[in-house]
Amino acid sequence: MRSIQKSAFRTFVCSLIVTAVVLLYKHGPHANATTVALTFLLSVLVVSANWGFWYAAFLAVLSTLAFNYFFLPPFGTFTIADPQNWAALFAFLATAVIAGQLSERARRETIHANQRRREIEHLYAFSQRLLTLESVPELLNLVPRHIAETFNASGAALFVADRTDIYRSDPDVREIETARLQSVAARGEPFIDTDKTLAYVPLRLGVRSVGSIGISGTTLSHETLDALSTLVAIAIERTRAIENVGKAEAARENEKLRSAILDSVAHEFRTPLTAIKASATSLLAGGLDGSQQNELFAVIDEESDRMNHLVEEATQMARLESKQVELERLPYDIREAIDRALETGGKTVDGHAVRVNVVDDLPVAEFDMELIVNVLRQLLGNAAKYSPPESPIRISVDKTPSEVVVSVADRGPGIDELEQSMIFEKFYRGKDNRYSVQGTGMGLAIAKAVVEAHGGTIRVISQLGQGSVFSFTLPLKSANVPA
C-alpha cells in the first residue's frame, strides 16, 4: 500500500513538472521551442537520476505531448503542420528516453558502488573483530552476533560440521532453519531467498565445506557473502590452530614439569635411602667403636624419620584431594598452635631467631589443631629453607571482625609475580631453588588445602631481594555458626 502511494505521488509530481514548465513559458518570458525542449529534457534527467527510468519515461512522453500541443504550430492541437517538426518531436522523445536510461544506469551504478563500499567497510570491521578471538567456543558464540551487528541483520546463525549445536545471534532467531543450514553445509552450495531476505552460505576452505552461516533481514551481494563465509571459515581454522599450538605447548611444559617432579621426588627419597644404606653397610662391616656406631644409628633414625615424613606428606595430599579428611574443629587460641609448631618443628628453624607478635584480646577460633600446627610447620620450614642462615623469622597474628590472620615473614630472596600465582600448586618449586633446596613441592599445596578446608584463605606477598610474607586466615568461632 505504501509503495502504491509513493508511485502515485511521484506520477503526480511528474505531471506537475510538465504543468509548471508550460505555465512558465506560456505566461512568463518568451522562449523559443529549443529552450522549452531543453527544459523538458533537463526535467527528465533530474527525475531519472532520483527516481528511476520508468518515471523518467512517463515524464518524457508527457513532455512530448505538451511540447507538441503548446509549442509546435498549429498551437492548441496535436497536429503538426511542418514535417520538420515531426523530426524534432521524435528527436526530443528519443533524446529524453535515452538520457533517462543513461541517467538511470548511472544512478544504479552509484547505488551499487556505495553499497559495495559499505559492505567492504563492514567486512573490514568484521575481520578486525574476528582477529581478537582466540578461543573456538568464544568464536562460535560471538560470530553470529558480530554478523548481525556489523551488517545490520535481524539475525544470524552458524553451523559447524563437526559440532551438533547451532550458534545463533539471539535465541529468538528461528527464521533461519537448522535443516537448511545442515543441507547447505553438506552440499557446499549457497541458497538465497530474496523474498524472505534469507541467505544460507557454506563455509568453504578451498573445496572443503566446514559448515554454513545463515543471515536474515538484510540483502548482501554474492561477492560479500562469499567473502564473509571465507573470513569465518579462516577464523575458525586459525583459532583451532592457535588452540592446538597452545595444547602442544602445554603438553610439552607438562612433560617437562612431570620430569622435574619425578626427579625431585626421586631425589628426596634417594637421599635418605643412600644415607641409611651407607650407615647400615658400615655397621655390618664392623670394626667401629661405640660412639661411631651410635652416630650411624642416629643417622639411620633421622633419615628414617625424614622418609616417613615424605610418605606422610604424600598420603596427606592424597587424602586432602579426595576430600577424605574430617576436621576435628574445637575452640583454640591460635597462640597454642604456634607454640606447638615451634616445639615440634624446632629442628627446621635451627639457627633462625623466631619472633612472635600476637595482638591483645585475640578471640578464639575453631580449627583442627593437628592440621593447623602442620600448616605452621610447613610455613616455618619453608621460611627457614629459603632464608639466609641466622636471619630472623617473624610470626604475627592479627584479627578482623570475622577472622584471625596468621603471617610468617622471612628474609629470603623473594618470589617474582609470575611464580606467586603458582607457588601453592602441587609439586611446584621455585625455578631458582628447584635443585639447591630440598623438598617435594607438596608443603605449600598441603597448607593451602588445609586452610581452605577450614573456610580460610592463604596468600603470599613478596618482593625480590626483600623476602616474603605468607599469610592465612581462619574464621572466628562466631563466623562458623550456621545462619
Coordinates of C-alpha atoms in Angstrom, one line a residue:
M1 CA 0.0 0.0 0.0
R2 CA 2.8 2.4 0.9
S3 CA 4.6 1.6 -2.4
I4 CA 1.4 2.4 -4.4
Q5 CA 1.0 5.7 -2.6
K6 CA 4.7 6.6 -3.3
S7 CA 4.2 5.7 -7.1
A8 CA 1.0 7.8 -7.3
F9 CA 2.8 10.7 -5.6
R10 CA 5.8 10.6 -8.0
T11 CA 3.5 10.4 -11.0
F12 CA 1.6 13.4 -9.8
V13 CA 4.9 15.3 -9.3
C14 CA 5.9 14.4 -12.9
S15 CA 2.6 15.8 -14.2
L16 CA 3.1 18.9 -12.0
I17 CA 6.5 19.5 -13.5
V18 CA 5.1 19.5 -17.1
T19 CA 2.3 21.9 -16.0
A20 CA 4.9 24.2 -14.4
V21 CA 7.1 24.3 -17.5
V22 CA 4.1 25.0 -19.7
L23 CA 2.8 27.8 -17.5
L24 CA 6.3 29.3 -17.2
Y25 CA 6.9 29.7 -20.9
K26 CA 3.3 30.5 -21.8
H27 CA 2.7 33.2 -19.3
G28 CA 6.3 34.1 -18.4
P29 CA 9.3 35.3 -20.5
H30 CA 9.1 34.5 -24.2
A31 CA 11.2 31.4 -25.2
N32 CA 11.7 29.5 -28.5
A33 CA 10.9 25.8 -28.9
T34 CA 14.5 24.8 -28.4
T35 CA 14.6 26.4 -24.9
V36 CA 11.4 24.7 -24.0
A37 CA 12.6 21.3 -25.2
L38 CA 15.9 21.6 -23.2
T39 CA 13.9 22.5 -20.1
F40 CA 11.8 19.4 -20.5
L41 CA 14.9 17.3 -21.2
L42 CA 16.6 18.6 -18.0
S43 CA 13.5 17.7 -16.0
V44 CA 13.6 14.2 -17.4
L45 CA 17.3 13.8 -16.4
V46 CA 16.6 15.1 -12.8
V47 CA 13.7 12.6 -12.4
S48 CA 15.7 9.7 -13.9
A49 CA 18.7 10.4 -11.6
N50 CA 16.5 10.4 -8.5
W51 CA 13.5 8.1 -9.1
G52 CA 14.5 5.8 -11.9
F53 CA 13.8 5.2 -15.6
W54 CA 10.1 4.5 -15.6
Y55 CA 9.1 7.8 -14.0
A56 CA 11.5 9.5 -16.4
A57 CA 9.9 7.7 -19.4
F58 CA 6.4 8.8 -18.2
L59 CA 7.7 12.3 -17.9
A60 CA 9.3 12.1 -21.4
V61 CA 6.1 11.0 -23.0
L62 CA 4.1 13.7 -21.2
S63 CA 6.6 16.3 -22.1
T64 CA 6.5 15.3 -25.7
L65 CA 2.7 15.7 -25.8
A66 CA 2.8 19.0 -24.0
F67 CA 5.6 20.3 -26.3
N68 CA 3.6 19.4 -29.4
Y69 CA 0.3 20.8 -28.1
F70 CA 1.6 24.1 -26.7
F71 CA 4.8 24.9 -28.5
L72 CA 4.7 23.5 -32.0
P73 CA 2.4 25.1 -34.6
P74 CA -0.5 24.9 -35.1
F75 CA -0.8 25.6 -31.4
G76 CA -3.5 24.0 -29.3
T77 CA -3.7 20.8 -31.4
F78 CA -1.7 17.7 -31.7
T79 CA -1.5 18.2 -35.4
I80 CA 2.0 19.1 -36.8
A81 CA 1.9 21.2 -40.0
D82 CA 5.7 21.3 -40.8
P83 CA 7.2 17.8 -41.5
Q84 CA 10.5 19.1 -39.9
N85 CA 8.6 19.4 -36.6
W86 CA 7.9 15.7 -36.7
A87 CA 11.7 15.0 -36.8
A88 CA 12.3 17.5 -34.0
L89 CA 9.5 15.9 -31.9
F90 CA 10.7 12.4 -32.3
A91 CA 14.3 13.5 -31.7
F92 CA 13.2 15.1 -28.5
L93 CA 11.4 12.0 -27.4
A94 CA 14.3 9.7 -28.3
T95 CA 16.8 12.0 -26.6
A96 CA 14.7 12.2 -23.4
V97 CA 14.3 8.4 -23.3
I98 CA 18.0 7.7 -23.9
A99 CA 19.1 10.4 -21.5
G100 CA 16.7 8.9 -18.9
Q101 CA 18.2 5.4 -19.4
L102 CA 21.7 6.7 -19.1
S103 CA 20.9 8.7 -16.0
E104 CA 19.1 5.6 -14.5
R105 CA 22.1 3.4 -15.3
A106 CA 24.4 6.0 -13.6
R107 CA 22.1 6.1 -10.6
R108 CA 22.1 2.3 -10.3
E109 CA 25.8 2.1 -10.6
T110 CA 26.3 4.8 -8.0
I111 CA 23.9 3.0 -5.6
H112 CA 25.7 -0.3 -6.3
A113 CA 29.1 1.2 -5.8
N114 CA 28.0 2.8 -2.5
Q115 CA 26.5 -0.5 -1.3
R116 CA 29.7 -2.4 -2.2
R117 CA 31.8 0.3 -0.4
R118 CA 29.6 -0.1 2.7
E119 CA 29.9 -3.9 2.5
I120 CA 33.6 -3.7 2.2
E121 CA 33.8 -1.4 5.2
H122 CA 31.6 -3.9 7.2
L123 CA 33.8 -6.8 6.1
Y124 CA 36.8 -5.0 7.3
A125 CA 35.2 -4.2 10.6
F126 CA 34.1 -7.8 10.9
S127 CA 37.6 -9.2 10.1
Q128 CA 39.0 -6.9 12.8
R129 CA 36.6 -8.4 15.3
L130 CA 37.5 -11.9 14.3
L131 CA 41.2 -11.3 15.0
T132 CA 40.5 -10.6 18.6
L133 CA 39.0 -14.0 19.2
E134 CA 41.4 -16.8 20.1
S135 CA 39.1 -19.5 21.6
V136 CA 37.0 -21.7 19.4
P137 CA 33.9 -21.7 21.8
E138 CA 34.1 -17.9 22.2
L139 CA 34.5 -17.5 18.4
L140 CA 31.5 -19.8 17.6
N141 CA 29.3 -18.0 20.1
L142 CA 30.2 -14.4 19.1
V143 CA 30.4 -14.7 15.3
P144 CA 26.6 -14.7 14.7
R145 CA 26.2 -11.7 17.0
H146 CA 29.0 -9.9 15.2
I147 CA 27.5 -10.6 11.8
A148 CA 24.1 -9.3 12.9
E149 CA 25.6 -6.1 14.4
T150 CA 28.1 -5.4 11.6
F151 CA 25.7 -5.9 8.7
N152 CA 22.5 -4.7 10.4
A153 CA 20.9 -8.0 10.0
S154 CA 17.9 -9.1 12.1
G155 CA 19.5 -12.4 12.8
A156 CA 22.4 -14.8 12.0
A157 CA 23.2 -18.4 12.7
L158 CA 26.3 -20.5 12.4
F159 CA 26.6 -24.3 11.9
V160 CA 30.0 -26.1 12.1
A161 CA 30.2 -29.6 10.6
D162 CA 31.9 -31.3 13.5
R163 CA 29.5 -29.9 16.1
T164 CA 25.9 -30.5 16.8
D165 CA 24.9 -27.1 18.2
I166 CA 23.6 -24.2 16.1
Y167 CA 25.1 -20.9 17.3
R168 CA 22.6 -18.0 16.9
S169 CA 22.9 -14.3 17.4
D170 CA 19.8 -14.4 19.6
P171 CA 17.9 -17.4 20.9
D172 CA 14.7 -16.0 19.4
V173 CA 16.1 -16.0 15.9
R174 CA 14.2 -19.0 14.4
E175 CA 13.5 -18.0 10.8
I176 CA 17.0 -19.5 10.0
E177 CA 16.2 -23.2 9.7
T178 CA 18.6 -25.8 11.2
A179 CA 17.9 -28.3 8.5
R180 CA 18.7 -25.7 5.8
L181 CA 22.0 -24.8 7.4
Q182 CA 23.0 -28.5 7.6
S183 CA 21.9 -29.1 4.0
V184 CA 23.9 -26.1 2.7
A185 CA 26.9 -27.3 4.6
A186 CA 26.6 -30.8 3.2
R187 CA 26.1 -29.7 -0.4
G188 CA 28.5 -26.8 -0.3
E189 CA 26.1 -24.6 -2.4
P190 CA 24.5 -21.3 -1.3
F191 CA 20.7 -20.8 -1.0
I192 CA 19.3 -17.4 -1.2
D193 CA 15.6 -16.5 -0.7
T194 CA 15.3 -12.8 -1.7
D195 CA 11.5 -12.7 -0.9
K196 CA 12.2 -13.6 2.7
T197 CA 15.6 -11.8 2.8
L198 CA 17.3 -15.1 3.8
A199 CA 20.7 -16.2 2.7
Y200 CA 22.5 -19.5 3.5
V201 CA 26.1 -19.7 2.6
P202 CA 28.6 -22.6 3.0
L203 CA 31.8 -22.0 4.9
R204 CA 34.5 -23.1 2.4
L205 CA 38.2 -23.7 2.8
G206 CA 39.3 -24.3 -0.7
V207 CA 36.9 -27.0 -2.0
R208 CA 36.1 -28.3 1.5
S209 CA 33.0 -27.2 3.4
V210 CA 33.4 -26.9 7.1
G211 CA 29.9 -25.5 7.9
S212 CA 27.5 -22.8 6.9
I213 CA 26.1 -19.5 8.0
G214 CA 22.5 -18.1 7.7
I215 CA 21.7 -14.4 7.6
S216 CA 18.2 -12.9 7.8
G217 CA 16.8 -9.4 7.5
T218 CA 19.4 -7.9 5.1
T219 CA 20.4 -8.3 1.4
L220 CA 24.1 -8.7 0.7
S221 CA 25.8 -9.2 -2.7
H222 CA 27.0 -12.7 -3.7
E223 CA 30.6 -11.4 -3.5
T224 CA 30.1 -10.1 0.1
L225 CA 28.5 -13.4 1.2
D226 CA 31.4 -15.4 -0.3
A227 CA 34.0 -13.1 1.4
L228 CA 32.1 -13.3 4.7
S229 CA 31.9 -17.1 4.6
T230 CA 35.6 -17.4 3.8
L231 CA 36.5 -15.0 6.6
V232 CA 34.5 -17.1 9.1
A233 CA 36.0 -20.3 7.8
I234 CA 39.5 -19.0 8.0
A235 CA 38.9 -17.6 11.5
I236 CA 37.6 -21.0 12.7
E237 CA 40.7 -22.8 11.4
R238 CA 43.0 -20.1 12.7
T239 CA 41.5 -20.3 16.2
R240 CA 41.7 -24.1 16.1
A241 CA 45.4 -23.9 15.0
I242 CA 46.1 -21.4 17.9
E243 CA 44.4 -23.8 20.4
N244 CA 46.3 -26.8 19.0
V245 CA 49.6 -24.9 19.3
G246 CA 48.7 -23.9 22.9
K247 CA 47.8 -27.5 23.7
A248 CA 51.0 -28.8 22.2
E249 CA 53.0 -26.2 24.2
A250 CA 51.1 -27.1 27.3
A251 CA 51.8 -30.8 26.7
R252 CA 55.5 -30.1 26.4
E253 CA 55.5 -27.9 29.5
N254 CA 53.5 -30.6 31.3
E255 CA 56.1 -33.2 30.3
K256 CA 58.9 -31.0 31.5
L257 CA 57.1 -30.4 34.8
R258 CA 56.4 -34.1 35.2
S259 CA 60.1 -34.9 34.6
A260 CA 61.1 -32.2 37.2
I261 CA 58.6 -33.6 39.7
L262 CA 59.7 -37.2 39.3
D263 CA 63.3 -36.0 39.5
S264 CA 62.6 -34.0 42.7
V265 CA 60.6 -36.8 44.4
A266 CA 63.2 -39.4 43.4
H267 CA 66.0 -37.2 44.8
E268 CA 64.1 -36.7 48.0
F269 CA 63.7 -40.4 48.6
R270 CA 67.1 -41.3 47.3
T271 CA 69.0 -39.1 49.7
P272 CA 67.7 -40.7 53.0
L273 CA 67.9 -44.2 51.4
T274 CA 71.5 -43.6 50.4
A275 CA 72.3 -42.4 54.0
I276 CA 70.5 -45.4 55.5
K277 CA 72.2 -47.8 53.1
A278 CA 75.7 -46.4 53.8
S279 CA 75.2 -46.4 57.6
A280 CA 73.8 -50.0 57.6
T281 CA 76.8 -51.2 55.4
S282 CA 79.3 -49.6 57.7
L283 CA 77.6 -51.2 60.7
L284 CA 77.6 -54.6 59.0
A285 CA 81.2 -54.3 58.1
G286 CA 82.1 -54.0 61.9
G287 CA 85.3 -52.5 63.3
L288 CA 83.5 -49.5 64.7
D289 CA 83.7 -48.3 68.3
G290 CA 80.6 -47.4 70.3
S291 CA 80.5 -43.7 69.5
Q292 CA 80.7 -44.3 65.8
Q293 CA 78.0 -46.9 66.0
N294 CA 75.7 -44.6 67.9
E295 CA 76.4 -41.9 65.3
L296 CA 75.4 -44.2 62.5
F297 CA 72.3 -45.3 64.4
A298 CA 71.4 -41.7 64.8
V299 CA 71.8 -41.1 61.0
I300 CA 69.5 -44.1 60.3
D301 CA 66.9 -42.9 62.8
E302 CA 67.0 -39.3 61.4
E303 CA 66.8 -40.4 57.8
S304 CA 64.0 -42.9 58.5
D305 CA 62.0 -40.1 60.1
R306 CA 62.7 -38.0 57.0
M307 CA 61.4 -40.8 54.7
N308 CA 58.4 -41.2 57.0
H309 CA 57.7 -37.5 56.7
L310 CA 57.8 -37.7 52.9
V311 CA 55.4 -40.6 52.9
E312 CA 53.1 -38.8 55.3
E313 CA 53.1 -35.7 53.1
A314 CA 52.1 -37.7 50.0
T315 CA 49.4 -39.6 51.9
Q316 CA 48.0 -36.4 53.4
M317 CA 48.0 -34.7 50.0
A318 CA 46.1 -37.6 48.5
R319 CA 43.5 -37.6 51.4
L320 CA 43.0 -33.8 51.1
E321 CA 42.5 -34.0 47.4
S322 CA 40.0 -36.8 47.7
K323 CA 38.1 -35.0 50.5
Q324 CA 38.7 -37.8 52.9
V325 CA 39.9 -35.7 55.8
E326 CA 37.4 -35.0 58.5
L327 CA 38.2 -31.8 60.5
E328 CA 38.1 -32.1 64.3
R329 CA 37.3 -28.5 65.0
L330 CA 37.5 -27.3 68.5
P331 CA 37.8 -23.8 70.0
Y332 CA 41.5 -22.9 70.4
D333 CA 43.7 -19.9 70.9
I334 CA 46.0 -19.7 67.8
R335 CA 48.9 -19.0 70.1
E336 CA 48.7 -22.6 71.3
A337 CA 49.1 -23.8 67.8
I338 CA 52.1 -21.5 67.2
D339 CA 53.7 -22.8 70.4
R340 CA 53.2 -26.5 69.3
A341 CA 54.6 -25.8 65.9
L342 CA 57.7 -24.2 67.3
E343 CA 58.1 -27.1 69.8
T344 CA 57.6 -30.0 67.3
G345 CA 59.3 -28.3 64.4
G346 CA 62.2 -26.8 66.3
K347 CA 64.8 -28.5 64.1
T348 CA 63.5 -26.9 60.9
V349 CA 64.2 -23.4 62.2
D350 CA 67.5 -24.1 64.0
G351 CA 69.8 -21.1 63.5
H352 CA 66.9 -18.6 63.0
A353 CA 65.5 -16.3 65.6
V354 CA 61.7 -16.7 65.6
R355 CA 59.8 -13.7 66.9
V356 CA 56.2 -13.9 67.7
N357 CA 53.9 -10.9 67.8
V358 CA 50.2 -11.6 68.8
V359 CA 47.6 -8.8 69.2
D360 CA 45.9 -8.4 72.5
D361 CA 42.4 -9.7 73.2
L362 CA 42.6 -12.3 70.4
P363 CA 39.3 -14.2 70.1
V364 CA 39.0 -17.9 70.0
A365 CA 38.9 -19.7 66.6
E366 CA 37.6 -23.2 65.8
F367 CA 40.1 -25.3 63.9
D368 CA 41.7 -28.8 63.8
M369 CA 44.8 -28.3 66.0
E370 CA 46.9 -31.0 64.4
L371 CA 46.3 -29.8 60.8
I372 CA 46.9 -26.1 61.6
V373 CA 50.1 -27.0 63.5
N374 CA 51.2 -28.8 60.4
V375 CA 50.4 -25.7 58.3
L376 CA 52.5 -23.6 60.6
R377 CA 55.4 -26.1 60.5
Q378 CA 55.2 -26.0 56.7
L379 CA 55.4 -22.2 56.6
L380 CA 58.2 -22.1 59.2
G381 CA 60.2 -24.8 57.4
N382 CA 59.7 -23.0 54.1
A383 CA 60.9 -19.7 55.6
A384 CA 64.0 -21.4 57.1
K385 CA 65.0 -23.2 53.9
Y386 CA 64.9 -20.2 51.7
S387 CA 66.3 -17.6 54.2
P388 CA 70.0 -16.8 54.8
P389 CA 71.4 -18.5 57.9
E390 CA 70.7 -16.8 61.2
S391 CA 68.2 -14.4 59.6
P392 CA 65.1 -13.8 61.7
I393 CA 61.7 -15.3 61.1
R394 CA 58.7 -13.3 62.3
I395 CA 55.3 -14.7 63.2
S396 CA 52.5 -12.2 63.6
V397 CA 48.8 -12.7 64.4
D398 CA 46.1 -10.1 63.7
K399 CA 42.4 -10.1 63.7
T400 CA 39.4 -8.8 61.7
P401 CA 35.7 -8.8 62.7
S402 CA 35.3 -12.2 61.2
E403 CA 38.7 -14.0 61.1
V404 CA 42.1 -14.3 62.6
V405 CA 45.1 -13.7 60.3
V406 CA 48.4 -15.5 60.8
S407 CA 51.5 -14.4 58.9
V408 CA 55.0 -15.8 58.6
A409 CA 57.7 -13.4 57.3
D410 CA 61.2 -14.3 56.1
R411 CA 64.2 -12.5 54.7
G412 CA 64.6 -14.9 51.7
P413 CA 65.3 -14.0 48.1
G414 CA 61.6 -13.2 47.4
I415 CA 59.3 -14.6 44.7
D416 CA 58.6 -12.9 41.4
E417 CA 55.0 -12.1 40.4
L418 CA 54.7 -15.0 37.9
E419 CA 55.7 -17.6 40.5
Q420 CA 53.4 -16.1 43.2
S421 CA 50.4 -17.4 41.3
M422 CA 51.8 -20.9 41.1
I423 CA 53.7 -21.3 44.4
F424 CA 50.7 -23.1 46.0
E425 CA 50.4 -25.6 43.2
K426 CA 51.1 -29.2 44.0
F427 CA 54.8 -30.2 43.3
Y428 CA 55.7 -26.7 42.2
R429 CA 59.0 -25.4 43.4
G430 CA 60.8 -22.1 42.7
K431 CA 62.8 -22.2 39.5
D432 CA 65.9 -20.7 41.1
N433 CA 65.9 -23.1 44.1
R434 CA 64.5 -26.2 42.5
Y435 CA 67.7 -28.2 42.8
S436 CA 69.6 -26.4 45.5
V437 CA 67.0 -26.7 48.3
Q438 CA 65.4 -30.0 49.5
G439 CA 61.7 -30.5 49.1
T440 CA 59.0 -32.2 47.1
G441 CA 56.8 -29.1 46.5
M442 CA 53.9 -30.6 48.4
G443 CA 54.2 -28.5 51.6
L444 CA 52.5 -25.3 50.5
A445 CA 49.9 -27.2 48.5
I446 CA 49.0 -29.2 51.7
A447 CA 48.9 -25.9 53.7
K448 CA 46.5 -24.4 51.1
A449 CA 44.3 -27.4 51.1
V450 CA 44.1 -27.5 54.9
V451 CA 43.4 -23.7 55.2
E452 CA 40.7 -23.8 52.5
A453 CA 39.1 -26.8 54.2
H454 CA 38.7 -24.6 57.3
G455 CA 37.0 -21.9 55.2
G456 CA 40.0 -19.7 55.2
T457 CA 42.4 -18.3 52.5
I458 CA 46.2 -18.4 52.1
R459 CA 48.3 -16.0 50.1
V460 CA 51.8 -14.7 49.7
I461 CA 53.2 -11.1 49.4
S462 CA 56.8 -10.9 48.2
Q463 CA 59.4 -8.5 47.0
L464 CA 62.5 -9.7 45.2
G465 CA 65.6 -9.4 47.4
Q466 CA 63.5 -8.4 50.5
G467 CA 61.7 -11.6 51.5
S468 CA 58.2 -13.0 51.5
V469 CA 55.2 -12.9 53.9
F470 CA 52.9 -16.0 53.8
S471 CA 49.5 -15.3 55.4
F472 CA 46.5 -17.5 56.1
T473 CA 43.1 -16.8 57.7
L474 CA 40.8 -18.8 59.9
P475 CA 37.2 -17.9 60.6
L476 CA 36.4 -16.9 64.1
K477 CA 34.1 -19.0 66.3
S478 CA 31.1 -16.7 65.8
A479 CA 31.7 -16.8 62.0
N480 CA 31.4 -20.6 62.0
V481 CA 27.9 -20.6 63.4
P482 CA 25.4 -21.5 60.6
A483 CA 22.9 -18.8 59.7

